[in-house]
mmCIF file of C-alpha atoms in Angstrom:
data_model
loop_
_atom_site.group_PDB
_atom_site.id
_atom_site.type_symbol
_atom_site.label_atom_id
_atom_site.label_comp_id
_atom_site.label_asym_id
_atom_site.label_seq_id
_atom_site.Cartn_x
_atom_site.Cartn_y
_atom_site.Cartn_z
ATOM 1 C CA UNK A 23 35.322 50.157 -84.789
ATOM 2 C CA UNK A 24 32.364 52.200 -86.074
ATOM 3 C CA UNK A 25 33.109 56.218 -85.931
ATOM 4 C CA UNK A 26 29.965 58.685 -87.049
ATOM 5 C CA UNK A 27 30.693 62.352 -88.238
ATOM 6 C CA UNK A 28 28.194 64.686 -86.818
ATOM 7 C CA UNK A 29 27.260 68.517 -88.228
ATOM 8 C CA UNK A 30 25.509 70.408 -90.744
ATOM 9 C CA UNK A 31 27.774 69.486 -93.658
ATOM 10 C CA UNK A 32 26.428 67.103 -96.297
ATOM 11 C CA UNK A 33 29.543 65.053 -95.822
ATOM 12 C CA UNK A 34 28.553 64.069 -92.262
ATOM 13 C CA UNK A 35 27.798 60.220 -91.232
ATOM 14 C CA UNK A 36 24.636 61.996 -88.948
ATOM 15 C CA UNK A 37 23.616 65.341 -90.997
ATOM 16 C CA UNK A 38 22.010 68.011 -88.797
ATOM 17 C CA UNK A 39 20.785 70.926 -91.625
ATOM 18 C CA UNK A 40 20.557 73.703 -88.655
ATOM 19 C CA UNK A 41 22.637 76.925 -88.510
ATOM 20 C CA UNK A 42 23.221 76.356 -84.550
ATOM 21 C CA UNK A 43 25.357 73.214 -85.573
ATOM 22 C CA UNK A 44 28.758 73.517 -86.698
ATOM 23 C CA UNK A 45 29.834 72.427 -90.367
ATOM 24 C CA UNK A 46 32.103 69.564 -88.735
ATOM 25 C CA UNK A 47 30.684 69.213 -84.776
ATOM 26 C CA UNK A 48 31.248 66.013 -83.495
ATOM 27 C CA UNK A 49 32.479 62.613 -83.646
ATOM 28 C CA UNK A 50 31.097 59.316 -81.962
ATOM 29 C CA UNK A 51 33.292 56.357 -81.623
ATOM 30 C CA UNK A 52 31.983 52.723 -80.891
ATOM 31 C CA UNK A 53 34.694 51.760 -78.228
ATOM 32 C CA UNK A 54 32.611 48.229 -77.391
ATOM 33 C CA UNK A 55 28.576 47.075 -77.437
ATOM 34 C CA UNK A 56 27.799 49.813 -74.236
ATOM 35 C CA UNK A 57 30.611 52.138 -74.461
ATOM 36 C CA UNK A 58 31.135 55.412 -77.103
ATOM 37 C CA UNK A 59 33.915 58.293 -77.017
ATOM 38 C CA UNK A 60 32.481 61.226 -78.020
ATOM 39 C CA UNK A 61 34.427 64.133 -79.321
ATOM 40 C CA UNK A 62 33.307 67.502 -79.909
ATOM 41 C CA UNK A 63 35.626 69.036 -82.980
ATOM 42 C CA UNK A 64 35.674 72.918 -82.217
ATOM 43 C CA UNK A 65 31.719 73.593 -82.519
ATOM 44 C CA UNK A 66 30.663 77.045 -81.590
ATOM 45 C CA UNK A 67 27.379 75.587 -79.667
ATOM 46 C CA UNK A 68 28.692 72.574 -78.037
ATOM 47 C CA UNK A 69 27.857 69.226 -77.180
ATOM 48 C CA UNK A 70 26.178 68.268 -74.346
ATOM 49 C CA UNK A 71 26.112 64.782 -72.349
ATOM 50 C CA UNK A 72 23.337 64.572 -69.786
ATOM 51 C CA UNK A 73 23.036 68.394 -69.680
ATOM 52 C CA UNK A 74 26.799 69.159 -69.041
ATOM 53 C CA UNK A 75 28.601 70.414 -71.797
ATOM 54 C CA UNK A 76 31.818 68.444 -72.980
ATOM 55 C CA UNK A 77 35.048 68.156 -75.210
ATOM 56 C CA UNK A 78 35.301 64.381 -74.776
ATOM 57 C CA UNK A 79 33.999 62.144 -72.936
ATOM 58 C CA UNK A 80 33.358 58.029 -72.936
ATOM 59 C CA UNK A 81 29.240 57.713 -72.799
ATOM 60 C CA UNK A 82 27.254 54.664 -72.468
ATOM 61 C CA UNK A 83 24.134 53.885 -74.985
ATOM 62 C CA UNK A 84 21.968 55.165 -72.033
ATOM 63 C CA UNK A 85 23.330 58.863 -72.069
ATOM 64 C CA UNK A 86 21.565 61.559 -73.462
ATOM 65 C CA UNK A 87 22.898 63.486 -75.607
ATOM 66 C CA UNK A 88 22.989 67.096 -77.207
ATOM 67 C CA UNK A 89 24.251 68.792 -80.789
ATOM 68 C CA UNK A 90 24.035 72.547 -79.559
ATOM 69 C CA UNK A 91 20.116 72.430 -78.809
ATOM 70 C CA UNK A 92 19.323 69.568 -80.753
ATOM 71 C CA UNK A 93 18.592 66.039 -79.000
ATOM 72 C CA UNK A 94 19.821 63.213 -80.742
ATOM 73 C CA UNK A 95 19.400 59.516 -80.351
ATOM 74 C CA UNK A 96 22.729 58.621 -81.607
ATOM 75 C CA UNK A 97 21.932 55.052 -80.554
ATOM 76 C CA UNK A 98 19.911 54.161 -83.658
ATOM 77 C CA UNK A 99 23.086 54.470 -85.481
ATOM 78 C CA UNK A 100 25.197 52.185 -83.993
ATOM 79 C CA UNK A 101 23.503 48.353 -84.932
ATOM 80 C CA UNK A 102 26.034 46.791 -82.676
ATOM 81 C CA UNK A 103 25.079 48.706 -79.425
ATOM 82 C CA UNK A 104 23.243 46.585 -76.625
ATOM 83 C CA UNK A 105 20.783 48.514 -74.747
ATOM 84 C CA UNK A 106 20.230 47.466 -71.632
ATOM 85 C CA UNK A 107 17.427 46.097 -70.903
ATOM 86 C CA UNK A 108 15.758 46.376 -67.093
ATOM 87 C CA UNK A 109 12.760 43.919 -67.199
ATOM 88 C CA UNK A 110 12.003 40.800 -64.890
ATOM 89 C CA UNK A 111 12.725 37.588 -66.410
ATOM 90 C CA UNK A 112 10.105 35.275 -65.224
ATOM 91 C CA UNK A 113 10.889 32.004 -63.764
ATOM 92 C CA UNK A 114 8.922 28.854 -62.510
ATOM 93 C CA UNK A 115 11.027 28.235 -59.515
ATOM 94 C CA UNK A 116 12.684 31.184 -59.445
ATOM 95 C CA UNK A 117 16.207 29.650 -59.125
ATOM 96 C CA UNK A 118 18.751 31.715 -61.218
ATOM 97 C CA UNK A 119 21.609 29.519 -59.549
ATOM 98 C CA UNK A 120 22.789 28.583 -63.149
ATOM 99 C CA UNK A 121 23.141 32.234 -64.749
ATOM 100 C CA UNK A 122 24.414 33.839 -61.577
ATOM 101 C CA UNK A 123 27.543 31.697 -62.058
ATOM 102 C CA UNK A 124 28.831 33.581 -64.818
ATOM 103 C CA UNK A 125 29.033 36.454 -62.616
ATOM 104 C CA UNK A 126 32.045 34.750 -60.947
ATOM 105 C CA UNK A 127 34.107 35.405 -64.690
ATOM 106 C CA UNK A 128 32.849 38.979 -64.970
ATOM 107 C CA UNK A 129 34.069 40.178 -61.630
ATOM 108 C CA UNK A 130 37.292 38.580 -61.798
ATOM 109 C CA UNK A 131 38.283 39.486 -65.477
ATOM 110 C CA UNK A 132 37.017 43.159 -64.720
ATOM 111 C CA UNK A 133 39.253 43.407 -61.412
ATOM 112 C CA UNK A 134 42.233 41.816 -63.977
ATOM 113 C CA UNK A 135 41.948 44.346 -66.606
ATOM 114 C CA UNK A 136 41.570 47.449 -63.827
ATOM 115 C CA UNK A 137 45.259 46.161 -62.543
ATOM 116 C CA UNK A 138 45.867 46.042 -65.970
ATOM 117 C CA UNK A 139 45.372 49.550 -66.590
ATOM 118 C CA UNK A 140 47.468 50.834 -63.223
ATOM 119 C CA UNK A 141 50.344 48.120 -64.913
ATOM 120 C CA UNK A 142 50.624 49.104 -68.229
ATOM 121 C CA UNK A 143 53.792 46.217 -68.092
ATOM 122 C CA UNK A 144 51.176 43.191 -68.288
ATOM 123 C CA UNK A 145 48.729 43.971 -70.624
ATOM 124 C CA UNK A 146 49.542 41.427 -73.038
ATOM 125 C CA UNK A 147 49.434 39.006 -70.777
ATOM 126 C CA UNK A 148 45.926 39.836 -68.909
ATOM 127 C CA UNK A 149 44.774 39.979 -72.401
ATOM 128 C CA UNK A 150 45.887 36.714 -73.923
ATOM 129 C CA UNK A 151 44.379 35.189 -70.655
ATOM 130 C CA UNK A 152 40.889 36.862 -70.957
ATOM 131 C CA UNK A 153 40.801 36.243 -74.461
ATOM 132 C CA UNK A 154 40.232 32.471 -73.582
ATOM 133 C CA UNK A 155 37.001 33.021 -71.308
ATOM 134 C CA UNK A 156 33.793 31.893 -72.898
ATOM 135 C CA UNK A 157 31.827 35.101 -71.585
ATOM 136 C CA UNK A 158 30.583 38.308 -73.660
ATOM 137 C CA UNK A 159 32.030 40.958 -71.518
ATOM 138 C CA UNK A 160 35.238 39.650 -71.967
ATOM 139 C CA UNK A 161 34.873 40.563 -75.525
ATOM 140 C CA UNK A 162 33.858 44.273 -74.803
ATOM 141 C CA UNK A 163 36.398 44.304 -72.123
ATOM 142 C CA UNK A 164 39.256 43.409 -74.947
ATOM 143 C CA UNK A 165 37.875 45.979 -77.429
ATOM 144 C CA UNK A 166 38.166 48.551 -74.400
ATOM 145 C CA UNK A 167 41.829 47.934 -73.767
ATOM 146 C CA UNK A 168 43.096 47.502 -76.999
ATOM 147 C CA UNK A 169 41.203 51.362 -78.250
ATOM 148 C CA UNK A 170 44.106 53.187 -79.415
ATOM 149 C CA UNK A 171 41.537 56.210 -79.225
ATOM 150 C CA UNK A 172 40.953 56.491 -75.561
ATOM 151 C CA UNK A 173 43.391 57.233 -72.460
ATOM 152 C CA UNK A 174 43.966 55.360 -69.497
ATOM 153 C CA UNK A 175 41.321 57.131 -67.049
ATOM 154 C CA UNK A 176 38.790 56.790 -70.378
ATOM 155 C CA UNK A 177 39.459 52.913 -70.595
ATOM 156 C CA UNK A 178 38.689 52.824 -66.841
ATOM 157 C CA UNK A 179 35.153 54.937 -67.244
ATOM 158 C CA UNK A 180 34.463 52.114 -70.433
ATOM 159 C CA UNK A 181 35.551 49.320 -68.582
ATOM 160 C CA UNK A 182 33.131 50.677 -65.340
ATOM 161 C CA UNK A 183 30.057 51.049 -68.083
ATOM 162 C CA UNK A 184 30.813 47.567 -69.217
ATOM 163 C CA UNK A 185 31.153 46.392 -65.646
ATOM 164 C CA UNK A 186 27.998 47.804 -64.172
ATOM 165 C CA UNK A 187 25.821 46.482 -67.290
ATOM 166 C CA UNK A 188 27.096 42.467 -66.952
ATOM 167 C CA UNK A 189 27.775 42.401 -63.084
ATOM 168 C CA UNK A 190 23.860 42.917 -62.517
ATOM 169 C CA UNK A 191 21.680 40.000 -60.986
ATOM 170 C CA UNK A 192 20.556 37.648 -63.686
ATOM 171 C CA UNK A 193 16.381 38.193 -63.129
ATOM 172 C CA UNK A 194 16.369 41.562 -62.475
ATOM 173 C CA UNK A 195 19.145 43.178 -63.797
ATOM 174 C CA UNK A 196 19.831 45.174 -60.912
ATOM 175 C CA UNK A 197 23.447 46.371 -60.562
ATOM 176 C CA UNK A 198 25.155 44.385 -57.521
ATOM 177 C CA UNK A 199 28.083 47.184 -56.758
ATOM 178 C CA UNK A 200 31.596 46.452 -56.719
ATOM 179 C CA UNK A 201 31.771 43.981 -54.201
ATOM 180 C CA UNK A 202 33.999 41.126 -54.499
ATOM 181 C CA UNK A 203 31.517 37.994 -55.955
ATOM 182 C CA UNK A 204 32.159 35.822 -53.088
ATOM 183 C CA UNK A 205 30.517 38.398 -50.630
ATOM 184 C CA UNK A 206 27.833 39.012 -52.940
ATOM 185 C CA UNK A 207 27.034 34.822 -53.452
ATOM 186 C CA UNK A 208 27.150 34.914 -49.210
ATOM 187 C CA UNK A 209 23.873 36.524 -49.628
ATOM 188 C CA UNK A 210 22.280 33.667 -51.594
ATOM 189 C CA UNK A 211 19.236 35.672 -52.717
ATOM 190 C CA UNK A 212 18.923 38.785 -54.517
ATOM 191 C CA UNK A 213 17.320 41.579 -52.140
ATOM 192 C CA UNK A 214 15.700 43.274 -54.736
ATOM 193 C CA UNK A 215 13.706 40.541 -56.444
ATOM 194 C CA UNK A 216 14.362 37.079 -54.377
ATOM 195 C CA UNK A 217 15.566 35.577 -57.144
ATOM 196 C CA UNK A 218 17.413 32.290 -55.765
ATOM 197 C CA UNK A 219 21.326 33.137 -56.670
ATOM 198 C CA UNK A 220 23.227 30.217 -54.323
ATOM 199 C CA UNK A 221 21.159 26.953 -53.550
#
């Protein structure tokens, strides 16, 4: 799990040589690929996450984010981190039939690990079992749950960031919601692009 020091000190991971940031200001921790706890360490001038200033708080790669008044795009320092990407992915026949399968795994593994969370009691056992699914988010998922640095309600906020970046229709990348995937494969088509989902 990759962790960055941020502040004016030389011994920082992410040096910022300004007298508005603290010696030792913040920390970043890589919690999966989309997901990073950041915590602010005492700083007189704050850090700020989309405008609002915080103490800690679980960010995706997306966030902006702010050393007192100093942008920074701590995503460049994380190698691992998967930004996500909103293009069209052009088709022939436009049938996405194949990829919108896998969607199927990510809803139910992300509805496993949220009962997870609210039953602290069978963890070990809705981890072994997602462990064996051939899917990437189940990895990030994993990584989420087992973070010894982050609380219950901060899992859930990861696991949601995770959630909303995989459970997105495979030519668009539009985010389908939290409906169930068996209401969303009813619709057979995605209304956003028309890219064929159910033949």
């Amino acid at each position: 799990m990759l962790q960055l020091k941020i502040g004016r000190n030389p011994d920082n991971d992410i040096m910022l040589p300004y007298p508005q940031v603290s010696g030792k200001h913040a920390k970043i921790t890589q919690v999966s690929e989309n997901s990073f706890l950041l915590e602010d360490l005492g700083s007189v001038n704050g850090s700020f996450v989309n405008g609002l200033q915080v103490n800690r708080m679980v960010m995706s790669a997306t966030d902006k984010l702010k050393i007192a008044h100093f942008s920074l795009d701590f995503i460049k320092y994380f190698p691992t981190a998967n930004k996500v990407q909103k293009e069209i992915l052009p088709k022939k026949d436009n049938d996405y039939s194949a990829e919108f399968t896998f969607l199927k795994d990510i809803y139910e593994q992300y509805e496993a690990q949220r009962k997870t969370l609210k039953n602290r009691d069978q963890f070990k056992k809705t981890t072994v079992r997602a462990g064996l699914a051939l899917i990437p988010w189940v990895g990030n998922a994993i990584a989420i749950m087992v973070c010894d640095k982050l609380g219950n309600e901060e899992k859930m906020q990861a696991l949601d960031t995770e959630f909303k970046i995989s459970y997105v229709c495979p030519k668009c990348k539009n985010f389908l919601g939290y409906f169930p995937f068996v209401a969303i494969a009813a619709k057979k088509s995605c209304m956003y692009c028309k890219a064929v989902w159910v033949k």
